[in-house]
Amino acid sequence: MSVDRDTVRRIATLARIRVKEEELDQLAGELSSILNWIEMLNEVDTEGVEPMTSVEQMEMKKRDDVVTDGFCPDDVLANAPRREGNFFAVPKVVE
Amino acid sequence: MTDLTKLTLAQARDGLAAKEFSAHELTEAYLDAMSAGRALNAYVAETPDIALKMAKDSDERIARGEARPLEGLPIGVKDLYATRDVHTQACSHILDGFKPRYESTVTANLWNDGAVMLGKLNMDEFAMGSSNETSWYGPVANPWKVSGSDEILVPGGSSGGSAAAVAARLCAAATATDTGGSIRQPAAFTGTVGIKPTYGRCSRWGIVAFASSLDQAGPITRTVRDAAMMLTSMAGHDEKDTTSANVPVPDFEAALGGDLTGLKVGIPKEYRADGMADEITALWERGAAWLKERGAQIVEVSLPHTRYALAAYYIVAPAEASSNLARYDGVRYGLRVDGKDITEMYENTRAEGFGAEVRRRVMIGTYVLSAGYYDAYYLKAQKVRALIKRDFDAAFEAVDVLLTPATPSAAFARGAMTDDPLQMYLNDIFTVTVNMAGLPGISVPAGFSGEGLPLGLQLIGRPFDEETLLKTAAHIEEAAGLDLAPAQWWK
């Protein structure tokens, strides 16, 4: 599977990572070589094999739906790059 | 007084118990060694004030006769573990300045057992790498060098700071994590012991997530006994991690000793990789011979899907990473790079905050999970993963433990593989299958290369049978009888 410049641009948008125009060719080459190598999995017959989603043979643990933590806004916001009152501040989203 | 940093974790424990020295003296010895060892770049944050405070508490406890299992023993913590109010950045630029208001379960377990924190250890950014060259804080130097050479070698990765610090005696033991080999490969490169426990054995809560179905915490230590001590304290069920296993934690140290009569050791034939170095083959054969002399039976087994494990891993791990790393957006913590709107802020923050290898993996992960490709890549990889697990299940019907090389080579030179991601990935060829199947694996030093560098052997066990791994590894350690103190060129 070969990845072209447009595909790299599309993946970068999906991943929310700005990629400079001059980086597109190199990234396309790197991603293509990794994806080409991964193609070897097509040799494996996986007909009828259930996909493995967890290594553990255990039932999903559940807990009571009660509050166990919270009421600590200063802790939650302690690392905020920008804070206004008890809120994370971000650039204006709604015009 | 003799140099206290020469003592193993177990020897230091016994010395403290016998009041031959204090926790304060032991901690000071390590703080001095850390200052003298900064050329290795093993630590990204030193915490001497916390260490001395914890040592003082330990001395008081010892005086009162209330010593806990790791009382007063100075350890280093991989930067991936959240440590309350202390530098925690997964060695990434994007987590600049992050100091969590909480403590990871595993480190909390260690402090509750009396351990002393010396600082945070360098690693590959977000644990993505096999040479500790992707860290925002610069590369770590391997304490070992080729005989007669001044060239700097890599310590392996991603837990390169942990391995280098333990090998260079800059801590008595260290925490590490392993997603595809990140404990066992650096341990092999530095002449240290590294155990990746069974998935679920240690809580992942408070450890920065890379690939959640593969990540597992474990220790890097100087001896197998030290590994057993650390694992006993680190392991345990945790309600805050739904994948943490509710199984009893044995005293792993008690598993050491006794011969290996009746133990069946499997040699997976597919691990005889084409072009394997002769000295790796010889090391492997010697290891099998040692176990046989001590009563074990050697059996050849087959793990037919071994050659596909690495490719499947490089779908599963980046896919999970792209999802886990979506949280780094410049809003709640770490770096923020402004833009004209919020989307541009995300894109600018992530472009500047992630290094090249992390960006590469996030993009691969995003691609394989994107519409139209999910079945061809992610679903296919999960099916191959099921087959890899099935191979191990079949092998463990015939044998108790598997013996393999830990790495395809000894440590390599800094910069030797940075231009070729695929070549770098092949470092994990012997370790990655273990993560895919969720099994425990240990790397134990077993010999030296022709150039005088340490080499490791790997043992792989049944789920939750770390005791057999530790017991068997201790026999290899004893049979090898190596002097694993590198020359202290960094002083």
XYZ file of C-alpha atoms in Angstrom:
586
model
C 0.000 0.000 0.000
C 1.575 3.232 -1.110
C 0.578 6.499 0.491
C 0.653 9.724 -1.553
C 0.910 13.363 -0.518
C -2.861 13.873 -0.476
C -3.340 10.865 1.780
C -0.685 12.135 4.186
C -2.482 15.489 4.244
C -5.780 13.741 4.972
C -4.300 11.600 7.782
C -2.642 14.682 9.302
C -5.999 16.466 9.348
C -7.698 13.471 10.973
C -4.881 13.271 13.552
C -4.987 17.048 14.129
C -1.272 17.411 13.509
C -0.100 20.253 11.280
C 2.313 18.936 8.664
C 4.343 21.334 6.534
C 4.169 20.984 2.734
C 7.894 20.251 2.582
C 7.471 17.338 5.023
C 4.792 15.544 2.975
C 7.116 13.603 0.677
C 9.307 12.253 3.433
C 6.306 11.247 5.542
C 4.657 9.598 2.543
C 7.814 7.534 2.043
C 8.085 6.521 5.702
C 4.419 5.630 6.082
C 4.451 3.690 2.792
C 7.411 1.570 3.810
C 5.786 0.705 7.152
C 2.425 -0.060 5.524
C 4.105 -2.169 2.819
C 5.870 -4.196 5.465
C 2.600 -4.703 7.371
C 1.091 -6.179 4.189
C 2.789 -9.480 5.069
C -0.225 -10.173 7.296
C -2.189 -10.923 4.123
C -0.263 -14.228 3.950
C -1.996 -15.406 7.133
C -5.217 -17.365 6.765
C -7.543 -15.847 9.361
C -10.762 -17.361 8.001
C -13.107 -18.031 10.913
C -10.735 -16.586 13.545
C -12.345 -14.361 16.156
C -10.486 -11.051 16.556
C -8.754 -10.777 19.907
C -9.844 -7.667 21.762
C -8.463 -8.533 25.180
C -5.800 -10.907 26.431
C -7.717 -11.635 29.585
C -10.417 -14.244 29.907
C -12.306 -12.304 32.497
C -15.674 -10.735 32.730
C -15.865 -6.981 32.436
C -15.741 -5.549 35.929
C -18.529 -3.226 36.945
C -18.923 -0.957 39.908
C -21.818 0.843 41.508
C -22.757 4.025 39.694
C -21.826 6.389 42.503
C -19.496 9.356 42.766
C -16.146 8.209 44.166
C -14.049 11.293 43.499
C -14.464 14.942 42.647
C -15.224 18.364 44.134
C -11.600 19.356 43.571
C -11.662 21.958 40.782
C -8.265 23.334 41.731
C -6.693 19.905 41.285
C -8.475 19.405 37.965
C -7.377 22.810 36.696
C -3.910 22.833 38.266
C -2.171 22.116 34.951
C -4.397 24.134 32.631
C -2.412 26.169 30.089
C -5.135 28.841 30.462
C -7.832 29.050 33.077
C -10.712 31.426 33.715
C -12.420 30.870 37.056
C -13.244 27.182 37.265
C -13.025 26.653 33.521
C -10.424 25.670 30.931
C -10.122 28.631 28.569
C -9.883 27.993 24.806
C -10.094 30.193 21.694
C -13.630 31.271 20.820
C -15.498 28.379 19.155
C -18.936 29.936 18.460
C -19.065 33.119 16.390
C 32.462 2.789 54.691
C 32.258 0.753 51.489
C 30.364 2.247 48.578
C 26.742 1.590 49.497
C 25.605 1.854 45.861
C 27.397 -1.431 45.162
C 24.845 -3.314 47.241
C 21.951 -5.037 45.524
C 18.431 -4.170 46.664
C 18.314 -7.310 48.829
C 21.762 -6.632 50.330
C 20.788 -3.036 51.116
C 17.598 -4.247 52.789
C 19.570 -6.691 54.917
C 22.183 -4.033 55.770
C 19.487 -1.621 56.890
C 17.822 -4.312 58.977
C 21.173 -5.104 60.641
C 21.697 -1.333 61.218
C 25.037 -1.407 59.385
C 24.076 1.938 57.824
C 21.042 4.216 57.779
C 18.493 4.920 55.051
C 19.832 8.475 55.098
C 23.389 7.287 54.376
C 22.164 4.956 51.640
C 20.098 7.710 50.011
C 22.992 10.187 50.206
C 25.257 7.663 48.497
C 22.798 7.418 45.609
C 22.277 11.181 45.400
C 26.068 11.552 45.116
C 26.211 8.866 42.426
C 23.412 10.632 40.513
C 25.319 13.941 40.596
C 28.458 12.208 39.381
C 26.523 10.320 36.703
C 24.733 13.165 34.917
C 26.737 12.481 31.732
C 24.557 9.396 31.257
C 21.408 11.573 31.124
C 19.489 8.815 32.914
C 17.426 11.159 35.110
C 15.180 13.913 33.761
C 14.245 15.136 37.248
C 16.123 14.530 40.500
C 14.102 14.794 43.708
C 16.718 14.950 46.514
C 14.428 16.785 48.984
C 11.716 14.152 48.670
C 14.325 11.371 48.868
C 15.886 12.699 52.072
C 12.474 13.243 53.665
C 11.404 9.679 52.799
C 14.746 8.316 54.073
C 14.259 10.149 57.380
C 10.803 8.586 57.754
C 12.331 5.192 56.964
C 15.064 5.587 59.584
C 12.402 6.411 62.173
C 10.371 3.375 61.183
C 13.427 1.127 61.337
C 14.269 2.535 64.782
C 10.734 1.711 65.945
C 11.019 -1.806 64.515
C 8.294 -1.090 61.950
C 10.226 -1.569 58.730
C 8.147 -2.356 55.660
C 9.350 -4.670 52.805
C 11.257 -1.963 50.863
C 11.961 0.346 53.790
C 14.579 2.965 52.988
C 15.521 1.518 49.586
C 16.210 4.237 46.986
C 14.612 3.712 43.594
C 14.155 5.617 40.342
C 10.806 6.012 38.581
C 10.270 6.007 34.832
C 8.847 9.351 33.695
C 5.729 7.527 32.424
C 4.441 7.071 36.008
C 2.367 9.867 37.524
C 4.041 11.078 40.701
C 2.131 13.662 42.702
C 3.462 17.220 42.261
C 6.599 15.892 40.574
C 7.696 16.154 36.921
C 5.641 13.627 34.875
C 5.975 14.161 31.148
C 6.508 10.794 29.448
C 9.633 12.618 28.201
C 7.480 14.542 25.726
C 7.500 18.252 24.916
C 3.694 18.171 24.768
C 3.481 17.544 28.534
C 5.709 20.518 29.376
C 5.397 21.473 33.014
C 2.883 18.732 33.867
C 2.818 17.867 37.552
C -0.097 15.568 38.349
C -2.213 16.051 41.450
C -2.361 12.248 41.899
C -0.050 9.274 42.272
C 0.016 6.145 40.100
C -1.127 2.988 41.878
C 2.183 1.197 41.325
C 4.328 4.015 42.755
C 1.857 4.441 45.629
C 2.327 0.715 46.358
C 6.106 1.196 46.406
C 5.978 4.209 48.749
C 3.520 2.338 51.007
C 6.143 -0.407 51.231
C 8.797 2.089 52.307
C 10.742 2.760 49.087
C 12.521 6.119 48.660
C 12.071 8.144 45.439
C 15.302 9.467 43.902
C 13.797 11.031 40.786
C 12.239 10.496 37.378
C 14.019 8.507 34.705
C 14.536 9.252 31.042
C 12.721 7.205 28.385
C 11.699 7.308 24.752
C 8.897 9.815 24.203
C 5.603 8.173 25.230
C 7.551 4.875 25.451
C 7.851 4.757 21.650
C 11.345 3.646 20.763
C 13.972 0.972 21.256
C 17.055 3.121 21.903
C 16.008 5.992 24.189
C 16.857 8.431 21.403
C 13.335 9.888 20.981
C 13.195 11.596 24.390
C 12.564 15.361 24.442
C 15.288 15.417 27.097
C 17.925 13.934 24.845
C 19.369 10.443 24.522
C 20.562 8.260 27.407
C 24.062 6.767 27.277
C 24.569 3.075 27.957
C 27.013 2.661 30.885
C 28.617 -0.150 28.877
C 31.088 0.434 26.064
C 32.804 -1.883 23.610
C 36.154 -2.912 25.106
C 38.775 -0.368 24.071
C 36.264 1.995 22.410
C 34.973 5.420 23.433
C 31.871 5.268 21.271
C 28.589 5.930 23.114
C 26.074 3.096 22.816
C 22.311 3.247 23.316
C 20.846 1.655 26.475
C 17.849 0.283 24.571
C 14.342 1.560 25.060
C 11.894 2.670 25.864
C 12.952 2.224 29.524
C 16.527 3.277 28.711
C 16.905 5.656 31.659
C 15.684 2.956 34.058
C 18.106 0.371 32.664
C 21.094 2.747 32.514
C 20.482 4.045 36.053
C 20.276 0.525 37.491
C 23.359 -0.670 35.582
C 25.386 2.408 36.573
C 24.312 2.167 40.240
C 22.402 5.470 40.150
C 19.473 3.777 41.909
C 19.024 0.452 43.693
C 16.172 -0.511 41.369
C 13.798 1.205 38.954
C 10.261 1.038 37.677
C 9.779 0.585 33.954
C 7.029 -0.330 31.502
C 6.848 -2.742 28.576
C 4.512 -2.493 25.572
C 6.577 -4.447 23.010
C 9.865 -5.094 24.819
C 10.540 -1.811 26.622
C 11.624 -3.502 29.860
C 13.353 -6.609 28.498
C 15.330 -5.113 25.599
C 16.999 -2.313 27.638
C 17.656 -4.811 30.446
C 19.442 -7.062 27.944
C 21.459 -4.094 26.591
C 22.664 -3.020 30.049
C 23.307 -6.279 31.894
C 20.290 -5.889 34.158
C 17.232 -8.002 34.950
C 13.863 -6.892 33.563
C 10.529 -8.598 34.071
C 7.340 -7.785 32.204
C 4.608 -9.341 34.304
C 1.404 -10.870 32.977
C -1.014 -8.303 31.575
C -3.220 -7.289 34.503
C -0.677 -8.170 37.210
C 0.192 -4.509 37.902
C -2.298 -1.675 37.755
C -1.982 0.672 34.788
C -3.767 3.455 36.673
C -1.724 6.640 36.665
C 0.731 5.382 34.045
C 0.637 7.470 30.864
C -1.110 5.228 28.328
C 0.596 4.175 25.091
C -1.209 1.005 23.894
C -3.684 -0.003 26.561
C -4.099 -3.670 25.592
C -0.301 -4.188 25.669
C 1.142 -1.833 28.329
C 2.360 -3.402 31.557
C 4.461 -2.115 34.456
C 7.457 -3.985 35.818
C 10.851 -3.472 37.450
C 14.420 -3.304 36.180
C 16.934 -4.499 38.782
C 20.473 -5.809 39.177
C 19.487 -9.317 40.235
C 16.603 -11.744 39.915
C 16.053 -11.608 43.680
C 15.722 -7.815 43.479
C 13.185 -8.195 40.660
C 11.149 -10.544 42.859
C 11.204 -8.017 45.717
C 10.109 -5.129 43.501
C 7.369 -7.102 41.744
C 5.880 -8.255 45.053
C 5.371 -4.614 46.012
C 4.332 -3.281 42.598
C 1.714 -5.950 41.789
C -1.834 -6.187 43.017
C -5.472 -5.748 42.131
C -6.689 -2.192 41.689
C -10.325 -1.199 41.312
C -9.235 1.905 39.415
C -7.974 -0.238 36.501
C -10.715 -2.458 35.057
C -8.089 -4.670 33.387
C -6.213 -5.242 36.633
C -6.500 -8.899 37.603
C -8.054 -9.872 40.902
C -5.593 -12.657 41.679
C -3.469 -13.152 44.796
C 0.073 -11.757 44.744
C 2.553 -14.311 46.069
C 5.791 -13.410 47.828
C 7.840 -13.754 44.651
C 11.108 -13.909 46.556
C 9.933 -17.127 48.200
C 9.764 -18.731 44.733
C 13.564 -18.589 44.401
C 15.655 -21.644 45.204
C 15.350 -25.365 44.626
C 16.427 -27.246 41.537
C 14.589 -27.512 38.260
C 13.823 -31.234 38.300
C 10.838 -31.976 36.103
C 10.666 -28.492 34.574
C 9.951 -28.614 30.856
C 11.664 -25.844 28.912
C 10.508 -25.175 25.352
C 12.811 -23.922 22.604
C 10.621 -22.279 19.942
C 12.193 -23.218 16.634
C 10.782 -20.166 14.814
C 12.991 -17.920 16.968
C 16.034 -19.187 15.078
C 15.804 -16.112 12.901
C 17.609 -16.068 9.579
C 20.971 -14.447 9.978
C 20.999 -14.658 13.770
C 24.444 -13.755 15.083
C 26.526 -16.804 16.031
C 27.157 -15.458 19.507
C 23.395 -15.134 20.125
C 22.856 -18.723 18.984
C 25.723 -19.883 21.226
C 24.308 -17.940 24.215
C 20.921 -19.547 23.699
C 22.368 -23.058 23.485
C 24.495 -22.449 26.574
C 21.402 -21.276 28.484
C 19.513 -24.434 27.530
C 22.494 -26.558 28.606
C 22.620 -24.847 32.021
C 18.937 -25.542 32.633
C 19.371 -29.163 31.537
C 22.290 -29.637 33.956
C 19.997 -28.422 36.717
C 17.291 -30.961 36.045
C 15.150 -29.367 33.354
C 14.036 -31.172 30.240
C 14.564 -29.328 26.953
C 11.825 -29.696 24.346
C 11.563 -28.138 20.896
C 8.215 -26.412 20.328
C 6.642 -24.509 17.459
C 5.067 -21.034 17.483
C 4.150 -20.845 13.798
C 2.845 -17.258 13.719
C 5.945 -15.713 15.311
C 7.075 -14.031 12.109
C 3.835 -12.055 11.865
C 3.829 -10.729 15.421
C 5.840 -7.587 14.790
C 3.711 -6.502 11.820
C 0.509 -7.112 13.790
C 1.994 -5.170 16.689
C 2.713 -2.194 14.422
C -0.999 -2.016 13.645
C -2.411 -2.647 17.124
C 0.019 -0.441 19.082
C -0.143 2.670 16.838
C -3.942 2.318 16.570
C -4.304 2.342 20.351
C -1.689 5.082 20.647
C -3.478 7.358 18.177
C -6.579 6.988 20.315
C -4.815 7.423 23.678
C -2.773 10.411 22.522
C -5.851 12.253 21.234
C -6.094 13.784 24.707
C -3.020 15.966 24.139
C -4.696 18.985 22.614
C -3.336 21.955 24.535
C -6.515 22.429 26.558
C -6.125 20.680 29.913
C -2.399 20.308 30.508
C 1.032 20.731 29.013
C 2.024 22.675 25.956
C -0.334 25.028 24.110
C 0.586 26.634 20.806
C -1.971 29.235 19.768
C -3.701 29.355 16.388
C -6.369 31.442 14.689
C -9.106 29.101 15.927
C -9.401 26.061 18.183
C -8.687 23.531 15.422
C -5.525 25.343 14.449
C -4.547 25.473 18.108
C -4.904 21.661 18.311
C -2.913 21.183 15.117
C -0.147 23.588 16.085
C 0.125 22.186 19.609
C 0.383 18.604 18.394
C 2.810 19.486 15.590
C 5.183 21.184 17.984
C 4.582 18.907 20.970
C 5.087 15.465 19.399
C 8.478 14.252 18.189
C 9.005 12.533 14.830
C 8.509 8.936 16.034
C 5.345 9.740 17.996
C 3.942 11.662 15.030
C 4.734 8.729 12.737
C 2.935 6.249 14.992
C -0.085 8.481 15.605
C -0.426 8.891 11.836
C -0.092 5.153 11.157
C -2.677 4.510 13.864
C -5.033 7.138 12.489
C -4.697 5.648 9.022
C -5.353 2.024 9.988
C -8.423 3.042 11.981
C -9.799 5.373 9.300
C -12.997 4.627 7.364
C -12.483 1.938 4.756
C -9.241 0.575 6.202
C -10.333 -0.686 9.620
C -11.149 -4.244 8.489
C -8.071 -4.616 6.308
C -5.657 -3.551 9.023
C -6.939 -3.406 12.586
C -9.369 -6.324 12.411
C -6.825 -8.421 10.509
C -4.159 -7.662 13.138
C -6.510 -8.656 15.954
C -7.164 -11.980 14.237
C -3.440 -12.604 13.814
C -3.056 -11.695 17.466
C -5.571 -14.412 18.357
C -3.485 -16.918 16.384
C -0.295 -15.837 18.188
C -2.037 -16.396 21.521
C -3.281 -19.800 20.297
C 0.315 -20.801 19.436
C 1.419 -20.061 23.004
C -1.584 -21.876 24.517
C -0.641 -24.991 22.531
C 3.046 -24.721 23.485
C 2.217 -24.394 27.182
C 0.325 -27.686 27.046
C 3.699 -29.340 26.435
C 6.132 -27.152 28.386
C 6.243 -24.951 31.511
C 8.417 -22.149 30.231
C 10.009 -21.004 26.961
C 13.640 -19.979 26.515
C 14.640 -17.519 23.765
C 17.251 -14.819 23.170
C 16.117 -11.425 24.500
C 17.425 -9.380 21.578
C 18.919 -10.070 18.137
C 22.151 -8.241 19.065
C 24.022 -6.441 21.826
C 23.637 -2.667 22.299
C 24.337 -0.622 19.167
C 25.868 2.800 18.615
C 23.923 5.998 19.145
C 22.451 7.139 15.827
C 22.987 3.766 14.126
C 19.279 3.179 13.399
C 17.587 6.562 13.761
C 17.141 6.978 9.995
C 15.434 3.640 9.532
C 12.281 3.109 11.642
C 11.745 -0.435 10.359
C 15.266 -1.518 11.302
C 14.686 -0.053 14.777
C 11.385 -1.942 15.128
C 13.167 -5.275 14.509
C 14.882 -4.910 17.896
C 11.669 -6.152 19.482
C 11.359 -9.261 17.332
C 11.847 -11.682 20.271
C 9.900 -9.705 22.874
C 6.794 -8.402 21.108
C 4.962 -11.745 20.851
C 4.815 -11.849 24.650
C 2.888 -8.559 24.832
C 0.567 -9.643 22.034
C -0.364 -12.729 24.094
C -0.375 -10.902 27.454
C 2.169 -13.326 28.952
C 4.933 -12.706 31.493
C 8.517 -12.495 30.219
C 11.860 -11.892 31.885
C 15.234 -10.897 30.480
C 18.245 -12.057 32.467
C 21.927 -11.370 31.727
C 23.541 -14.572 30.457
C 26.849 -13.635 28.864
C 28.949 -11.100 27.007
C 29.351 -10.445 23.315
C 32.757 -10.799 21.699
C 33.087 -7.033 22.142
C 32.481 -7.252 25.889
C 28.828 -6.112 25.944
C 26.157 -7.816 28.042
C 23.671 -10.171 26.375
C 20.386 -11.440 27.784
C 18.196 -14.495 27.537
C 14.420 -14.330 27.763
C 12.079 -16.694 29.569
C 8.362 -16.649 28.742
C 5.796 -18.155 31.088
C 2.165 -19.050 31.475
C -0.224 -16.286 32.551
C 0.369 -15.355 36.212
C 3.239 -17.809 36.569
C 5.964 -15.233 37.204
C 7.230 -17.529 39.984
C 8.499 -20.111 37.489
C 10.135 -17.342 35.445
C 11.947 -15.907 38.451
C 13.027 -19.286 39.742
C 14.353 -20.368 36.340
C 15.998 -16.992 35.662
C 17.835 -17.236 38.988
C 19.413 -20.477 37.790
C 20.619 -18.811 34.573
C 21.970 -15.895 36.607
C 23.847 -18.227 38.920
C 25.189 -20.430 36.139
C 26.397 -17.410 34.163
C 28.119 -15.913 37.223
C 28.805 -12.592 35.479
C 30.527 -9.490 36.825
C 28.001 -6.873 35.727
C 29.608 -3.657 36.953
C 30.554 -1.461 33.984
C 33.692 0.730 34.218
C 32.603 4.121 35.604
C 33.853 6.278 32.678
C 31.185 8.908 33.370
C 32.628 9.980 36.711
